[in-house]
Short mmCIF file of C-alpha atoms in Angstrom, two decimals:
data_model
loop_
_atom_site.label_atom_id
_atom_site.label_comp_id
_atom_site.label_asym_id
_atom_site.label_seq_id
_atom_site.Cartn_x
_atom_site.Cartn_y
_atom_site.Cartn_z
CA ALA A 289 -177.86 -46.42 32.14
CA GLN A 290 -175.96 -47.96 29.31
CA SER A 291 -177.80 -49.46 26.38
CA VAL A 292 -177.22 -50.78 22.89
CA THR A 293 -179.66 -50.29 20.05
CA GLN A 294 -179.62 -52.23 16.83
CA LEU A 295 -182.04 -50.36 14.70
CA ASP A 296 -182.94 -53.15 12.31
CA SER A 297 -184.23 -56.54 13.41
CA GLN A 298 -183.80 -57.91 9.88
CA VAL A 299 -181.81 -56.76 6.89
CA PRO A 300 -182.47 -58.47 3.56
CA VAL A 301 -179.85 -57.93 0.89
CA PHE A 302 -178.95 -59.50 -2.42
CA GLU A 303 -175.85 -61.62 -2.70
CA GLU A 304 -172.74 -59.64 -3.65
CA ALA A 305 -174.39 -56.38 -2.61
CA PRO A 306 -172.98 -54.23 0.19
CA VAL A 307 -174.55 -54.21 3.62
CA GLU A 308 -174.51 -52.04 6.72
CA LEU A 309 -175.84 -53.18 10.07
CA ARG A 310 -176.43 -50.32 12.44
CA CYS A 311 -175.54 -50.13 16.09
CA ASN A 312 -175.86 -47.20 18.46
CA TYR A 313 -175.02 -47.12 22.11
CA SER A 314 -175.48 -44.84 25.04
CA SER A 315 -172.95 -44.54 27.79
CA SER A 316 -171.44 -41.82 29.88
CA VAL A 317 -168.17 -43.68 30.34
CA SER A 318 -165.57 -45.17 28.07
CA VAL A 319 -166.64 -48.30 26.32
CA TYR A 320 -165.25 -51.12 24.28
CA LEU A 321 -167.35 -52.21 21.32
CA PHE A 322 -167.85 -55.62 19.79
CA TRP A 323 -169.68 -57.30 16.97
CA TYR A 324 -170.49 -60.98 17.28
CA VAL A 325 -172.03 -63.33 14.73
CA GLN A 326 -174.28 -66.25 15.55
CA TYR A 327 -174.92 -68.89 12.93
CA PRO A 328 -178.08 -71.01 13.35
CA ASN A 329 -178.02 -73.17 16.46
CA GLN A 330 -174.50 -72.15 17.33
CA GLY A 331 -172.79 -70.00 19.90
CA LEU A 332 -171.33 -66.61 19.18
CA GLN A 333 -168.15 -65.83 17.35
CA LEU A 334 -166.30 -62.55 17.59
CA LEU A 335 -166.27 -60.63 14.30
CA LEU A 336 -164.32 -57.61 15.43
CA LYS A 337 -163.77 -55.27 18.33
CA TYR A 338 -162.85 -51.69 19.03
CA LEU A 339 -160.75 -51.06 22.09
CA SER A 340 -158.76 -47.97 21.18
CA GLY A 341 -156.75 -46.43 18.36
CA SER A 342 -157.98 -46.34 14.78
CA THR A 343 -161.71 -45.91 14.57
CA LEU A 344 -161.94 -48.18 11.53
CA VAL A 345 -161.70 -51.76 12.63
CA LYS A 346 -161.32 -54.72 10.31
CA GLY A 347 -162.56 -58.13 11.33
CA ILE A 348 -162.95 -61.61 9.98
CA ASN A 349 -164.87 -62.64 6.87
CA GLY A 350 -164.38 -59.25 5.22
CA PHE A 351 -166.37 -57.26 7.77
CA GLU A 352 -165.34 -53.90 9.11
CA ALA A 353 -166.86 -51.38 11.50
CA GLU A 354 -166.29 -47.75 12.27
CA PHE A 355 -166.44 -46.26 15.73
CA ASN A 356 -168.00 -42.80 15.72
CA LYS A 357 -167.80 -41.29 19.16
CA SER A 358 -169.79 -38.15 18.37
CA GLN A 359 -172.67 -40.19 17.00
CA THR A 360 -172.16 -43.01 19.51
CA SER A 361 -172.33 -45.52 16.69
CA PHE A 362 -170.44 -48.63 15.66
CA HIS A 363 -171.96 -49.70 12.37
CA LEU A 364 -170.88 -52.95 10.73
CA ARG A 365 -170.24 -53.08 6.99
CA LYS A 366 -169.27 -55.50 4.30
CA PRO A 367 -168.78 -54.42 0.66
CA SER A 368 -170.06 -57.66 -0.86
CA VAL A 369 -172.03 -60.27 1.04
CA HIS A 370 -172.08 -63.97 0.43
CA ILE A 371 -174.81 -66.51 1.13
CA SER A 372 -172.64 -67.86 3.95
CA ASP A 373 -173.02 -64.54 5.77
CA THR A 374 -176.61 -65.44 6.62
CA ALA A 375 -176.66 -65.22 10.39
CA GLU A 376 -177.66 -63.09 13.34
CA TYR A 377 -175.32 -60.26 14.23
CA PHE A 378 -175.08 -58.82 17.71
CA CYS A 379 -173.52 -55.55 18.74
CA ALA A 380 -172.24 -55.38 22.29
CA VAL A 381 -170.70 -52.83 24.56
CA ARG A 382 -168.36 -53.49 27.45
CA LEU A 383 -167.87 -50.82 30.01
CA ASP A 384 -164.34 -49.90 30.79
CA SER A 385 -164.82 -50.80 34.42
CA ASN A 386 -166.01 -54.37 34.14
CA TYR A 387 -166.19 -57.30 31.80
CA GLN A 388 -169.91 -57.71 31.41
CA LEU A 389 -171.32 -57.09 27.98
CA ILE A 390 -174.46 -55.13 27.22
CA TRP A 391 -176.09 -56.60 24.16
CA GLY A 392 -178.15 -55.24 21.33
CA ALA A 393 -181.24 -57.16 20.29
CA GLY A 394 -179.53 -58.53 17.19
CA THR A 395 -179.97 -58.08 13.47
CA LYS A 396 -180.77 -60.98 11.24
CA LEU A 397 -178.93 -60.71 7.94
CA ILE A 398 -180.87 -62.40 5.15
CA ILE A 399 -179.04 -62.94 1.89
CA LYS A 400 -181.22 -63.20 -1.17
CA PRO A 401 -179.82 -65.15 -4.15
CA GLY B 241 -158.73 -67.66 19.37
CA ALA B 242 -159.38 -69.56 22.55
CA VAL B 243 -161.84 -72.45 22.56
CA VAL B 244 -164.82 -72.90 24.84
CA SER B 245 -166.76 -76.12 24.61
CA GLN B 246 -170.27 -76.78 25.87
CA HIS B 247 -171.84 -80.15 26.44
CA PRO B 248 -174.39 -81.37 25.64
CA SER B 249 -175.36 -79.37 22.58
CA TRP B 250 -178.87 -80.79 22.64
CA VAL B 251 -180.80 -82.25 25.56
CA ILE B 252 -184.40 -83.34 25.96
CA CYS B 253 -185.71 -84.16 29.39
CA LYS B 254 -188.94 -84.84 31.19
CA SER B 255 -190.57 -82.21 33.35
CA GLY B 256 -189.37 -82.41 36.93
CA THR B 257 -185.93 -83.79 36.17
CA SER B 258 -182.62 -81.96 36.47
CA VAL B 259 -180.20 -81.27 33.65
CA LYS B 260 -176.53 -80.37 33.88
CA ILE B 261 -174.75 -78.38 31.19
CA GLU B 262 -170.97 -78.17 31.17
CA CYS B 263 -168.83 -75.35 29.90
CA ARG B 264 -165.11 -75.95 29.48
CA SER B 265 -162.31 -73.67 28.43
CA LEU B 266 -160.03 -75.97 26.46
CA ASP B 267 -156.82 -74.01 26.05
CA PHE B 268 -156.90 -71.26 28.61
CA GLN B 269 -157.81 -70.67 32.21
CA ALA B 270 -161.14 -68.96 32.56
CA THR B 271 -161.14 -66.68 35.56
CA THR B 272 -164.72 -65.66 34.90
CA MET B 273 -167.53 -67.46 33.16
CA PHE B 274 -170.89 -66.08 32.16
CA TRP B 275 -174.11 -67.97 31.58
CA TYR B 276 -176.69 -66.63 29.16
CA ARG B 277 -180.14 -67.66 28.13
CA GLN B 278 -181.44 -66.90 24.68
CA PHE B 279 -185.10 -67.05 23.77
CA PRO B 280 -186.11 -67.50 20.12
CA LYS B 281 -185.40 -64.42 18.01
CA GLN B 282 -184.10 -62.50 21.01
CA SER B 283 -180.78 -61.37 22.29
CA LEU B 284 -178.78 -62.96 25.03
CA MET B 285 -179.95 -62.51 28.58
CA LEU B 286 -177.22 -62.71 31.18
CA MET B 287 -178.21 -65.13 33.90
CA ALA B 288 -175.18 -65.16 36.15
CA THR B 289 -171.50 -64.48 36.45
CA SER B 290 -169.24 -66.98 38.11
CA ASN B 291 -165.69 -66.60 39.28
CA GLU B 292 -163.63 -69.67 39.99
CA GLY B 293 -163.84 -70.74 43.59
CA SER B 294 -166.61 -68.37 44.62
CA LYS B 295 -170.36 -68.24 44.48
CA ALA B 296 -172.03 -67.10 41.30
CA THR B 297 -173.59 -63.68 41.07
CA TYR B 298 -177.08 -63.93 39.67
CA GLU B 299 -178.88 -61.27 37.70
CA GLN B 300 -182.13 -59.91 39.00
CA GLY B 301 -185.03 -62.23 38.34
CA VAL B 302 -182.93 -65.36 37.94
CA GLU B 303 -183.71 -68.02 40.53
CA LYS B 304 -180.43 -69.19 42.05
CA ASP B 305 -182.03 -72.32 43.49
CA LYS B 306 -183.34 -73.32 40.11
CA PHE B 307 -180.25 -72.53 38.08
CA LEU B 308 -177.32 -73.87 40.06
CA ILE B 309 -173.94 -72.71 38.86
CA ASN B 310 -170.68 -74.24 39.92
CA HIS B 311 -167.25 -73.00 38.88
CA ALA B 312 -165.00 -75.39 40.71
CA SER B 313 -161.97 -75.08 38.48
CA LEU B 314 -160.42 -72.59 36.09
CA THR B 315 -161.51 -74.68 33.13
CA LEU B 316 -164.97 -75.89 34.05
CA SER B 317 -168.27 -74.32 34.99
CA THR B 318 -171.57 -76.14 35.16
CA LEU B 319 -175.16 -74.98 35.00
CA THR B 320 -177.75 -77.31 36.50
CA VAL B 321 -181.38 -76.65 35.74
CA THR B 322 -183.18 -78.25 38.65
CA SER B 323 -186.73 -79.59 38.44
CA ALA B 324 -186.98 -78.41 34.86
CA HIS B 325 -190.30 -77.33 33.42
CA PRO B 326 -191.34 -76.61 29.82
CA GLU B 327 -190.87 -72.88 30.36
CA ASP B 328 -187.18 -73.56 31.02
CA SER B 329 -186.79 -74.73 27.44
CA SER B 330 -184.30 -72.41 25.86
CA PHE B 331 -180.85 -72.04 24.34
CA TYR B 332 -178.22 -71.69 27.04
CA ILE B 333 -174.84 -70.24 26.16
CA CYS B 334 -171.75 -69.89 28.27
CA SER B 335 -168.83 -67.60 27.74
CA ALA B 336 -165.49 -67.39 29.39
CA ARG B 337 -162.95 -64.70 30.01
CA GLY B 338 -159.34 -65.29 30.69
CA LYS B 339 -156.10 -63.49 30.39
CA ALA B 340 -154.81 -63.47 26.86
CA GLY B 341 -151.15 -63.15 27.59
CA GLU B 342 -150.22 -59.75 28.91
CA ASP B 343 -152.81 -57.98 26.84
CA ASP B 344 -156.00 -58.72 28.68
CA THR B 345 -158.60 -57.28 26.39
CA GLY B 346 -161.30 -59.03 28.32
CA GLU B 347 -162.53 -60.69 25.17
CA LEU B 348 -165.21 -63.25 25.81
CA PHE B 349 -165.09 -66.64 24.16
CA PHE B 350 -168.38 -68.41 23.66
CA GLY B 351 -169.42 -72.01 23.80
CA GLU B 352 -171.51 -73.53 21.05
CA GLY B 353 -174.65 -73.34 23.14
CA SER B 354 -176.93 -76.00 24.60
CA ARG B 355 -180.52 -76.33 23.50
CA LEU B 356 -182.73 -77.62 26.29
CA THR B 357 -186.19 -78.96 25.58
CA VAL B 358 -188.33 -79.91 28.54
CA LEU B 359 -191.29 -82.11 27.74
#
């Protein structure tokens, strides 16, 4: 069965420091990978996605992620975080065969001033 | 990107009453809509998938008679929580999928969410 694991439930980091949010998945078939951000009391907004091609994907707000097929990972990174990046980040996997998403449990990014 | 709007964003109701939440795709036709429930500090739990003009497909453990889903048009899906009880209090989020031109990446567009509090 397919699954998505976000290894950290919370990641505290100082403002302007770099951050990496980890995501691993398990699947025996081709997948598409997504990162979504959820600000407090709001819906989800797509940060970036990997469908095919270059394994380094750039998204909005300065975030990027790298697809590593051998390690089945899709870690999210940002070189310098801002207080406005405080939010919950969800990694999701979509199987090639359908449009349902399998979600990770989420990682809360806490920016310390 | 495409816009999905949910209404209401907040709703408080008495136990035993029914509440309807609307999900609209504003600038595209949503062939498929998904309804999620999110408990505090948890991820999204898929409740059901609805395709326009057909009955919704519910996930295991979700009561179809309690959570009525209607997808009567390509731009509107509704979730009705019938005879709501305090344990139904949650954050409900819809998402929609539609063709994005010729390149259908299947990207989902999310509504802002609706917070239901049942007293």
